[in-house]
Amino acid sequence: MAEIVLDGVSKRYPDGTTAVHDINLTIADREFVILVGPSGCGKSTTLNMIAGLEEISSGELRIDGERVNERAPRDRDIAMVFQSYALYPHMTVRENMAFPLTLAKLPKPEVAAKVGHAAQLLDLTALLDRKPANLSGGQRQRVAMGRAIVRDPKAFLMDEPLSNLDAKLRVQMRTSIARLQKRLGTTTVYVTHDQTEAMTLGDRIVIMYSGVVQQVGPPEELYDRPANLFVAGFIGSPSMNLLPAQVRDDGLHTIIGVIPHRSRGLPPEVVAGIRPEAFQDTRIRGGASFTDTVDILESMGAEKIAYFTFETGETGESGGTAFGDGAQVVARLDPKSRAREGEPATLWYDPAAVHIFDPDSGVNLTA
Amino acid sequence: MTAERDLGERRLALWLCAPATLIMIAVTGWPILYSFLLSLRRADLRFPADQEWIGLANYATVLGNPYWWTAFGVTALVTVVSVAIELVLGMLVALVTFRTIVGRGVVRTVVLVPYGIVTVAAAYGWKYAWTPGTGWLAGLLPAGSAPLTEQAPAIAIIILAEVWKTTPFMALLLMTGLALVPEELLRAASMDGANRWQRFTKIVLPLMKPAILVALLFRTLDAFRIFDNIYVLTNGAQHTSSVSIIAYHNLIGGLNLGIGSTMSVLILISVAVIAFVFIRVFGAAAPG
Ligand SMILES: Nc1ncnc2c1ncn2[C@@H]1O[C@H](COP(=O)(O)OP(=O)(O)OP(=O)(O)O)[C@@H](O)[C@H]1O
Ligand SMILES: [Mg+2]
């Protein structure tokens, strides 16, 4: 059980790449923290610095109040689960799970008891004498988890542990990992690039983008109050509609019409963000609406996803940002919605649910 | 229909393999058979009239001769000691060059130089180096010592020359084995609490076992047939002959085709036994 503190931690690789820039993060004892972000944003690098597999270029890493920058991985008492599982191919499942305990020179009966207990917890008892080559992907994943939990470390680090599994198994393992972590109460740092995994697993999420932390907070907070354009676009599926807008006295002029807003204090150009689920096709009292032809309609069973395409031109050069071309609007509708592909539909939304971002800095001006 | 096609393909495969197989039989099978036949005859070219089939009498002669057993002992000693040293040194070289980041290509090339030098040329280099009066290594020894004229020092020098020459080859084979050990396993092992030495013995070595066995097998078979170094350094004097050297002396120097062939066949059998032991005893336990 441990508290992990990253105090201004940065990583510069010898070739000059700054992979991680000045991370400040306090991970509480028993907390489940997710590092999420697109490929190459420095998640693995951060995790490896906590593990001790990568040197920390500057800043301080403290575990339970003690500086551990200079400690070797084996002296940090942290267990890690790798994306490729990293099982030892020449050892049986039993030997794999016992490996950390044997290295720690625990007496044999104790090793057997701990391995047996972990195997039971992970439903691996029947597989103990197999070699990793003869296991399925899901079983290998569980062995990797088993090897991490046997020695009851201060913290678990997991680097995309589920990304090699098929979609169904991933959902299944996701809930088992969440349950296991609650049960063991071990501080856990979990890396993923999958926002659904991040939203469903963690107590808190750390969103990274090109080596810089964008926002830290519980899933609902990131969803409700994204700090900037990047977070807004990253969290939520389908992602938030980001529409370039001109600020006038009557509101924000966008491709879906004028969004009513008291525009005082806003820069002349902004980006308006509306979540797909903020739209509905029944009237909202005091709401705004737009009418357009449904381009494509996807029926997902529990919901319908409607896509609208707008001719750009009116918005001129402000149309098209890095976060979307500004010409497409996605709405997530009730399955009972009467919207039809190729036919016009009128969608309503609450102007208060619209986020307004500064197009230059990306900062959320409404949060 | 598929069975028919299978049969056709298999027949074609046999036809395609046939030329290579025939050539192999012609160039290796026939000489082996011929020396075996010669080993069953009295065939001394100094007495060409006196040739006849004598069964296994040549084998009795060779196996009852102390010179053969001395040579066999020397060969076994040189083989075991040089291969053991080469394995350790080769592993060190492989580990160092594998971890080198700067100028890896240059380092590897430099390490391989001894292997690129013709054995006989290198052997003469060693011979001159150890020759009293002129050699730079002999000069380091107390005055009056001539190491190549005494059995033990001569064998040590033979082993040294052998090790110097073939350690790079060993290192090269081991390096390919090292490349097979995934980096992530080593990271996992350090997370599991293994120090450098434990990572090497518990992860790297077991995973490299097949590569190590291949390297050992190649080198043992090679070392057992040692010839050039001994031929140049001592020519078998002072009981430093290897089995190949005395086979050569009987066959070419003594013109005794029967005895020489018998020795060659015995060498072949020894080599086959070594290969068999490696594959059956060690190979069976290899992972995978
Ligand atoms: N050894 C290295 N030398 C130089 N640059 C590196 C090295 N390792 C990683 N990088 C760079 O550091 C950045 C962060 O890499 P990192 O592996 O942490 O990304 P990640 O967030 O884990 O991505 P992914 O989701 O693809 O695993 C990348 O731009 C990468 O190219
Ligand atoms: Mg990664």
Coordinates of N, CA, C and O in Angstrom, one line a residue, chain B residues 26-96:
Chain B
A26 N 27.8 -39.1 -53.6 CA 29.0 -39.3 -54.4 C 30.2 -38.7 -53.7 O 31.3 -39.3 -53.6
V27 N 30.0 -37.5 -53.1 CA 31.2 -36.8 -52.6 C 31.5 -37.1 -51.1 O 32.6 -36.9 -50.6
T28 N 30.5 -37.5 -50.3 CA 30.7 -37.9 -48.9 C 30.5 -39.3 -48.7 O 31.3 -40.0 -48.0
G29 N 29.5 -39.9 -49.2 CA 29.2 -41.3 -48.9 C 30.2 -42.2 -49.4 O 30.7 -43.1 -48.6
W30 N 30.7 -42.0 -50.6 CA 31.6 -42.9 -51.2 C 33.0 -42.9 -50.5 O 33.5 -43.9 -50.1
P31 N 33.6 -41.7 -50.2 CA 34.8 -41.7 -49.5 C 34.7 -42.3 -48.1 O 35.7 -43.0 -47.7
I32 N 33.6 -42.1 -47.5 CA 33.5 -42.7 -46.1 C 33.5 -44.2 -46.3 O 34.2 -45.0 -45.6
L33 N 32.7 -44.7 -47.2 CA 32.6 -46.2 -47.5 C 34.0 -46.7 -47.9 O 34.5 -47.7 -47.4
Y34 N 34.7 -45.9 -48.7 CA 36.0 -46.4 -49.2 C 37.0 -46.5 -48.1 O 37.8 -47.4 -48.0
S35 N 37.0 -45.4 -47.2 CA 38.0 -45.5 -46.1 C 37.6 -46.7 -45.1 O 38.5 -47.3 -44.6
F36 N 36.3 -46.9 -45.0 CA 35.9 -48.0 -44.1 C 36.4 -49.3 -44.7 O 37.0 -50.2 -44.0
L37 N 36.3 -49.5 -46.1 CA 36.8 -50.7 -46.7 C 38.3 -50.8 -46.6 O 38.8 -51.9 -46.3
L38 N 39.0 -49.6 -46.7 CA 40.5 -49.7 -46.6 C 40.9 -50.1 -45.2 O 41.9 -50.7 -45.0
S39 N 40.0 -49.7 -44.2 CA 40.4 -50.0 -42.8 C 40.3 -51.5 -42.5 O 40.8 -51.9 -41.5
L40 N 39.7 -52.2 -43.4 CA 39.6 -53.7 -43.2 C 40.7 -54.4 -43.9 O 40.7 -55.6 -44.0
R41 N 41.6 -53.7 -44.5 CA 42.6 -54.3 -45.3 C 44.0 -54.0 -44.8 O 44.2 -53.0 -44.2
R42 N 44.9 -54.9 -45.1 CA 46.3 -54.5 -44.9 C 46.7 -53.8 -46.1 O 46.6 -54.4 -47.2
A43 N 47.0 -52.5 -46.0 CA 47.2 -51.7 -47.2 C 48.3 -50.7 -46.9 O 48.1 -49.5 -46.6
D44 N 49.6 -51.2 -46.9 CA 50.7 -50.3 -46.6 C 51.4 -50.1 -47.9 O 51.9 -51.1 -48.5
L45 N 51.5 -48.9 -48.4 CA 52.0 -48.6 -49.7 C 53.5 -48.9 -49.8 O 54.1 -49.0 -50.9
R46 N 54.2 -49.1 -48.7 CA 55.6 -49.5 -48.8 C 55.7 -51.0 -49.2 O 56.8 -51.4 -49.6
F47 N 54.7 -51.7 -48.9 CA 54.7 -53.1 -49.3 C 53.5 -53.4 -50.2 O 52.5 -54.1 -49.8
P48 N 53.4 -52.9 -51.4 CA 52.2 -52.9 -52.2 C 51.8 -54.4 -52.5 O 50.6 -54.6 -52.8
A49 N 52.7 -55.3 -52.5 CA 52.4 -56.7 -52.9 C 51.6 -57.4 -51.7 O 50.9 -58.4 -51.9
D50 N 51.8 -56.8 -50.6 CA 51.3 -57.5 -49.4 C 49.9 -57.0 -48.9 O 49.8 -56.6 -47.8
Q51 N 49.0 -56.9 -49.8 CA 47.7 -56.4 -49.5 C 46.7 -57.6 -49.3 O 46.6 -58.4 -50.2
E52 N 45.9 -57.5 -48.3 CA 44.8 -58.5 -48.2 C 43.8 -58.1 -47.2 O 43.9 -57.1 -46.4
W53 N 42.6 -58.7 -47.2 CA 41.5 -58.5 -46.2 C 41.9 -59.0 -44.9 O 42.3 -60.2 -44.8
I54 N 41.9 -58.2 -43.9 CA 42.3 -58.8 -42.6 C 41.2 -58.5 -41.5 O 41.5 -58.5 -40.3
G55 N 40.0 -58.2 -41.9 CA 39.0 -58.0 -40.9 C 39.2 -56.8 -40.0 O 39.7 -55.7 -40.4
L56 N 39.0 -57.0 -38.7 CA 39.2 -55.9 -37.8 C 40.6 -55.8 -37.2 O 40.8 -55.1 -36.2
A57 N 41.5 -56.5 -37.7 CA 42.9 -56.5 -37.2 C 43.5 -55.1 -37.0 O 44.1 -54.8 -36.0
N58 N 43.2 -54.2 -38.0 CA 43.7 -52.9 -37.9 C 43.2 -52.1 -36.7 O 43.9 -51.4 -36.0
Y59 N 41.9 -52.4 -36.4 CA 41.3 -51.8 -35.2 C 42.0 -52.2 -34.0 O 42.2 -51.4 -33.0
A60 N 42.2 -53.5 -33.9 CA 42.9 -54.1 -32.7 C 44.3 -53.4 -32.6 O 44.7 -53.0 -31.5
T61 N 45.0 -53.2 -33.7 CA 46.3 -52.6 -33.7 C 46.2 -51.2 -33.1 O 47.0 -50.8 -32.2
V62 N 45.3 -50.4 -33.7 CA 45.2 -49.0 -33.3 C 44.8 -48.9 -31.8 O 45.4 -48.2 -31.0
L63 N 43.7 -49.6 -31.5 CA 43.2 -49.5 -30.1 C 44.1 -50.1 -29.1 O 44.0 -49.7 -27.9
G64 N 45.1 -50.9 -29.5 CA 46.0 -51.5 -28.5 C 47.3 -50.7 -28.4 O 48.2 -51.0 -27.7
N65 N 47.3 -49.5 -29.2 CA 48.5 -48.8 -29.2 C 48.5 -47.5 -28.3 O 47.6 -46.7 -28.4
P66 N 49.5 -47.4 -27.4 CA 49.5 -46.3 -26.5 C 49.6 -44.9 -27.2 O 49.0 -43.9 -26.7
Y67 N 50.2 -44.8 -28.3 CA 50.3 -43.5 -29.0 C 48.9 -43.0 -29.4 O 48.6 -41.8 -29.3
W68 N 48.1 -44.0 -29.9 CA 46.7 -43.6 -30.2 C 46.0 -43.0 -29.0 O 45.4 -42.0 -29.0
W69 N 46.1 -43.7 -27.9 CA 45.4 -43.2 -26.7 C 46.0 -41.9 -26.1 O 45.2 -41.1 -25.6
T70 N 47.3 -41.7 -26.3 CA 47.8 -40.4 -25.9 C 47.2 -39.3 -26.7 O 46.8 -38.3 -26.2
A71 N 47.2 -39.6 -28.0 CA 46.7 -38.6 -28.9 C 45.2 -38.3 -28.6 O 44.7 -37.2 -28.6
F72 N 44.5 -39.4 -28.3 CA 43.1 -39.3 -28.0 C 42.9 -38.4 -26.7 O 42.0 -37.5 -26.7
G73 N 43.7 -38.7 -25.7 CA 43.7 -37.9 -24.5 C 44.0 -36.4 -24.7 O 43.3 -35.6 -24.3
V74 N 45.0 -36.2 -25.5 CA 45.4 -34.8 -25.8 C 44.2 -34.1 -26.6 O 43.9 -33.0 -26.2
T75 N 43.7 -34.8 -27.5 CA 42.6 -34.2 -28.3 C 41.4 -33.9 -27.4 O 40.8 -32.8 -27.4
A76 N 41.0 -34.9 -26.5 CA 39.9 -34.6 -25.6 C 40.2 -33.4 -24.7 O 39.3 -32.6 -24.5
L77 N 41.4 -33.4 -24.2 CA 41.8 -32.3 -23.3 C 41.7 -30.9 -24.0 O 41.1 -30.0 -23.5
V78 N 42.3 -30.9 -25.2 CA 42.3 -29.6 -25.9 C 40.8 -29.2 -26.2 O 40.4 -28.1 -26.1
T79 N 40.0 -30.2 -26.6 CA 38.7 -29.9 -27.0 C 37.9 -29.4 -25.8 O 37.3 -28.3 -25.8
V80 N 37.9 -30.1 -24.7 CA 37.1 -29.7 -23.5 C 37.6 -28.3 -23.0 O 36.8 -27.4 -22.8
V81 N 38.9 -28.2 -22.8 CA 39.4 -27.0 -22.2 C 39.2 -25.8 -23.1 O 38.6 -24.7 -22.7
S82 N 39.5 -25.9 -24.4 CA 39.3 -24.8 -25.3 C 37.9 -24.4 -25.5 O 37.5 -23.2 -25.5
V83 N 37.0 -25.4 -25.6 CA 35.6 -25.1 -25.8 C 35.0 -24.4 -24.6 O 34.2 -23.5 -24.7
A84 N 35.4 -24.9 -23.4 CA 34.9 -24.3 -22.2 C 35.4 -22.8 -22.1 O 34.6 -21.9 -21.8
I85 N 36.7 -22.6 -22.4 CA 37.1 -21.2 -22.3 C 36.4 -20.3 -23.3 O 36.0 -19.2 -23.1
E86 N 36.3 -20.9 -24.5 CA 35.6 -20.2 -25.6 C 34.2 -19.8 -25.2 O 33.7 -18.7 -25.6
L87 N 33.5 -20.7 -24.6 CA 32.1 -20.5 -24.2 C 32.0 -19.3 -23.3 O 31.2 -18.4 -23.5
V88 N 32.9 -19.3 -22.3 CA 32.9 -18.2 -21.3 C 33.3 -16.9 -22.0 O 32.5 -15.9 -21.9
L89 N 34.4 -16.9 -22.7 CA 34.9 -15.7 -23.3 C 33.9 -15.2 -24.4 O 33.6 -14.0 -24.5
G90 N 33.4 -16.2 -25.2 CA 32.5 -15.8 -26.2 C 31.2 -15.2 -25.7 O 30.7 -14.2 -26.2
M91 N 30.7 -15.7 -24.5 CA 29.5 -15.2 -23.9 C 29.8 -13.7 -23.5 O 29.0 -12.8 -23.7
L92 N 31.0 -13.5 -22.9 CA 31.3 -12.1 -22.4 C 31.4 -11.2 -23.6 O 30.8 -10.1 -23.6
V93 N 32.1 -11.6 -24.7 CA 32.2 -10.8 -25.9 C 30.8 -10.5 -26.4 O 30.4 -9.4 -26.8
A94 N 30.0 -11.6 -26.5 CA 28.6 -11.4 -27.0 C 27.8 -10.4 -26.2 O 27.2 -9.5 -26.7
L95 N 27.9 -10.5 -24.9 CA 27.1 -9.6 -24.0 C 27.6 -8.2 -24.2 O 26.8 -7.3 -24.3
V96 N 28.9 -8.0 -24.2 CA 29.5 -6.7 -24.4 C 29.1 -6.1 -25.7 O 28.5 -5.0 -25.8

